[in-house]
CSV table of C-alpha atoms in Angstrom, one decimal:
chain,number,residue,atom,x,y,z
A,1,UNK,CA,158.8,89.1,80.7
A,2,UNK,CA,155.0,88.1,80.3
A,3,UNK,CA,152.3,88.3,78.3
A,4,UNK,CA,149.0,89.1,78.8
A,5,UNK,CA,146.3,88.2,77.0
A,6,UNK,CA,143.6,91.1,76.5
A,7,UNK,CA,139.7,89.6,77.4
A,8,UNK,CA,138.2,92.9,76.4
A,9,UNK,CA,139.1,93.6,73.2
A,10,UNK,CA,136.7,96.9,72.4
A,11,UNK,CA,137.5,98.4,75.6
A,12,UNK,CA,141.5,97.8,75.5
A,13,UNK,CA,141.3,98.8,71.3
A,14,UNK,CA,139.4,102.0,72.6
A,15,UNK,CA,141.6,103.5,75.3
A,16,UNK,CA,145.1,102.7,72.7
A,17,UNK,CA,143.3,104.3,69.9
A,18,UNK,CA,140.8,106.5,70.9
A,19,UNK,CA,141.6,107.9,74.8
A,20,UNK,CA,144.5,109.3,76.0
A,21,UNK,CA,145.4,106.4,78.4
A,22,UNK,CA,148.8,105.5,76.8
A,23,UNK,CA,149.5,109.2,75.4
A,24,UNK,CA,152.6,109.6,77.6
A,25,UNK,CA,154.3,106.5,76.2
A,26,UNK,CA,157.0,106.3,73.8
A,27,UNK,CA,156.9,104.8,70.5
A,28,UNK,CA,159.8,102.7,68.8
A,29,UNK,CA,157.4,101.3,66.4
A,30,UNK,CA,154.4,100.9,65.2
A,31,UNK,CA,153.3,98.1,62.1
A,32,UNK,CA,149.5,98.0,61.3
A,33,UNK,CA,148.3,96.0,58.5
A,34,UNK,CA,145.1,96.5,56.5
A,35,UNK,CA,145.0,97.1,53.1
A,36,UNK,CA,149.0,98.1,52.8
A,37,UNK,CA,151.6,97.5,55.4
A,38,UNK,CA,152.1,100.5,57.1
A,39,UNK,CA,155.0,101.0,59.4
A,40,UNK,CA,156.3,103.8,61.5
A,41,UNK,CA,159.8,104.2,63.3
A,42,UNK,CA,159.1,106.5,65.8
A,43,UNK,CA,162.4,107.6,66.3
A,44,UNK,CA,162.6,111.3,65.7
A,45,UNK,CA,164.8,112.6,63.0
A,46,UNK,CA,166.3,115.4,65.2
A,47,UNK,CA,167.6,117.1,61.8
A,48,UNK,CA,164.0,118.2,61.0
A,49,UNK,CA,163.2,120.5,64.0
A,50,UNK,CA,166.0,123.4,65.1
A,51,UNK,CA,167.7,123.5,67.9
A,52,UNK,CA,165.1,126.1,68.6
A,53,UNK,CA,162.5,123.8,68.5
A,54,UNK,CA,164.2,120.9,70.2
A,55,UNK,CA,164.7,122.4,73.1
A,56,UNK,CA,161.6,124.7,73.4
A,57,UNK,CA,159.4,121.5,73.1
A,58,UNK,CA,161.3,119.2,74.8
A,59,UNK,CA,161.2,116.9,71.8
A,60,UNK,CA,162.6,113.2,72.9
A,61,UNK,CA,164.8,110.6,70.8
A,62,UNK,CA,161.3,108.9,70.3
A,63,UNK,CA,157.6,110.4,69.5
A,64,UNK,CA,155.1,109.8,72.0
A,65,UNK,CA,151.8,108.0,71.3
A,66,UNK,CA,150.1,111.0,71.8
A,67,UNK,CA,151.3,112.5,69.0
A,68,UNK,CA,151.2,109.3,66.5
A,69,UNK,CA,148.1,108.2,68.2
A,70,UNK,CA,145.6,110.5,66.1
A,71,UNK,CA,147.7,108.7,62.8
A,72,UNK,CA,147.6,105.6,63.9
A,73,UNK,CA,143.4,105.8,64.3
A,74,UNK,CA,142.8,107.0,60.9
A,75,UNK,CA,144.6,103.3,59.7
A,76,UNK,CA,142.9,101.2,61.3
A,77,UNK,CA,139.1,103.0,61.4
A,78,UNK,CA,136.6,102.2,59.1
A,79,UNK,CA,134.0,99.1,58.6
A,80,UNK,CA,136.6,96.3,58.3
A,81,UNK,CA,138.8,95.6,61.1
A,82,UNK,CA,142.3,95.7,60.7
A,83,UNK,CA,144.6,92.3,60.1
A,84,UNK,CA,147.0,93.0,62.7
A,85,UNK,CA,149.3,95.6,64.1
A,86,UNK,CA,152.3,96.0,66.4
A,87,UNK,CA,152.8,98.6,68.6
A,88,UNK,CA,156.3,98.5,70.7
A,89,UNK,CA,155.8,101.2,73.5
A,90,UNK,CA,158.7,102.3,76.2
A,91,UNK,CA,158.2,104.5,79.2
A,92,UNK,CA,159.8,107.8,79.0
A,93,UNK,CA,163.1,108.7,80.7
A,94,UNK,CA,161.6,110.5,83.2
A,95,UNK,CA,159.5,107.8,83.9
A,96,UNK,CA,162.3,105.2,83.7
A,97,UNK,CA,164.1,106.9,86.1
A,98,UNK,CA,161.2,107.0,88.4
A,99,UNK,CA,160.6,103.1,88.4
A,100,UNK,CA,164.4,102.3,88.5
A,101,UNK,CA,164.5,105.1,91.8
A,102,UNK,CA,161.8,103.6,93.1
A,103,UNK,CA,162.9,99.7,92.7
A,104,UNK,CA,166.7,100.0,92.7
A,105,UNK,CA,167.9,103.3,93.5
A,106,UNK,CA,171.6,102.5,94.2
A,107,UNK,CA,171.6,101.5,90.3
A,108,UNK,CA,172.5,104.1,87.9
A,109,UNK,CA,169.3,105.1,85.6
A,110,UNK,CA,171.5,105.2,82.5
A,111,UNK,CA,172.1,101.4,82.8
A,112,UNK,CA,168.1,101.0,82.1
A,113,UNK,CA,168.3,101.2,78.0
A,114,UNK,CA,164.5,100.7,78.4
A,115,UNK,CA,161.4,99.3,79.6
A,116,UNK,CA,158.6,98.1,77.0
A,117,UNK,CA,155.0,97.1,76.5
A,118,UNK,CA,154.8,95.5,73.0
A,119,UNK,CA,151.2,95.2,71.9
A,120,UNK,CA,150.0,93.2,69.0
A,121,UNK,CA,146.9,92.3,67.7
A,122,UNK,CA,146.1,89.3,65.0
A,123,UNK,CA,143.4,87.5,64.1
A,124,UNK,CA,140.7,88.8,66.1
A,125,UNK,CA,143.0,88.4,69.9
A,126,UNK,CA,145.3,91.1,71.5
A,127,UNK,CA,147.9,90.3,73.8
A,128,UNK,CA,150.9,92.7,75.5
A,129,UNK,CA,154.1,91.3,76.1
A,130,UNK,CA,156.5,93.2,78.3
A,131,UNK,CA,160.3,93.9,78.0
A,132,UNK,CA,163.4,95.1,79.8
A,133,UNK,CA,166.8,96.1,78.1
A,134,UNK,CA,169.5,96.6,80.5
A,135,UNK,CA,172.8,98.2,79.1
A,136,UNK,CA,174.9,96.0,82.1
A,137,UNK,CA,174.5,92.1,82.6
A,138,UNK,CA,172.6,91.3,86.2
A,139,UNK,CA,172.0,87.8,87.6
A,140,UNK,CA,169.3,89.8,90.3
A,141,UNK,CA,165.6,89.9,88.1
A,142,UNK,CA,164.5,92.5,90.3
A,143,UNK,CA,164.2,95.0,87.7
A,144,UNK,CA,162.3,92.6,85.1
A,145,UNK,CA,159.9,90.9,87.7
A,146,UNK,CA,159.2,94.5,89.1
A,147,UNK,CA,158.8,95.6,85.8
A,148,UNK,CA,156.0,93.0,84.9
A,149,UNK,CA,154.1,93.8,88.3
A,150,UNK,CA,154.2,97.0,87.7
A,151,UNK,CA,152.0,96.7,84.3
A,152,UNK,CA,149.9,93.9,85.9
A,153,UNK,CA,149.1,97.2,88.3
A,154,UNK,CA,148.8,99.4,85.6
A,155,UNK,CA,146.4,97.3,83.7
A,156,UNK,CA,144.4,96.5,86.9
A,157,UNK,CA,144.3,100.4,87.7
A,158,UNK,CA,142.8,101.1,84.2
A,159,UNK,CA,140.2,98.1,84.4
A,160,UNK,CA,141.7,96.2,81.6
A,161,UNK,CA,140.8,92.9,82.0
A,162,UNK,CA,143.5,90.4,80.7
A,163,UNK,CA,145.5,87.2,81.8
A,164,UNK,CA,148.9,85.8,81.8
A,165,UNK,CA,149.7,83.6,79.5
């Protein structure tokens, strides 16, 4: 686990909110305070869609950013900034499998419950922290040290300036 502290607040604020950089993410959750409280659990209640549905859109335990994004921008625009939010991201299966082929592929992909970004934001100062939950117990960090590189890369790739902390 690490966190890095954002030094580019508009730019970082921008791509989350208003490009489509993290669109392909997964939400767990998402808090953002600034009049109300407003929190979203972005688990999707399967019961709402038909199987139909489900299974012509390829709709996920989870909702992606993308689609809670445009929701998420209406909260927090406007003249005053917000207080804070929270945003807990996790890749995708199909991405999860990818990185756990690609770092330990003798390692069942199932065993990876999920890797996170968890973004929050308060008093003026973003930082992202990152996260691994394994469903097994491993005394080897591979998987959480590759796991941090890999969104030191990520962040590099998309010129996000930040530093560990």
């Amino acid at each position: 686990m690490i966190a890095l502290k954002i030094e580019d607040l508009k730019t970082f604020t921008a791509q989350l909110f208003m490009g489509e950089t993290f669109d392909y993410w997964l939400v767990r959750e998402a808090n953002i305070v600034t009049f109300n409280s407003f929190t979203i659990d972005g688990r999707i209640r399967q019961g709402y869609y038909s199987d139909e549905e489900l299974e012509t859109n390829r709709i996920e335990e989870f909702s992606s950013w993308k689609t809670l994004r445009p929701f998420c921008y209406s909260l927090i625009r406007g003249k005053k900034l917000p207080e804070s939010f929270q945003i807990t991201l996790q890749l995708s299966p199909e991405e999860n499998e990818k990185f756990i082929r690609r770092v330990k592929p003798d390692l069942p992909a199932d065993q990876i419950a999920a890797l996170y970004l968890n973004i929050r934001y308060e008093n003026h100062a973003a930082a992202c922290v990152t996260g691994t939950s394994l469903k097994i117990f491993m005394l080897d960090k591979q998987i959480e040290q590759e796991w941090d590189e890999t969104v030191r890369r990520y962040f590099r790739k998309l010129q996000i300036p930040c530093v560990e902390v």
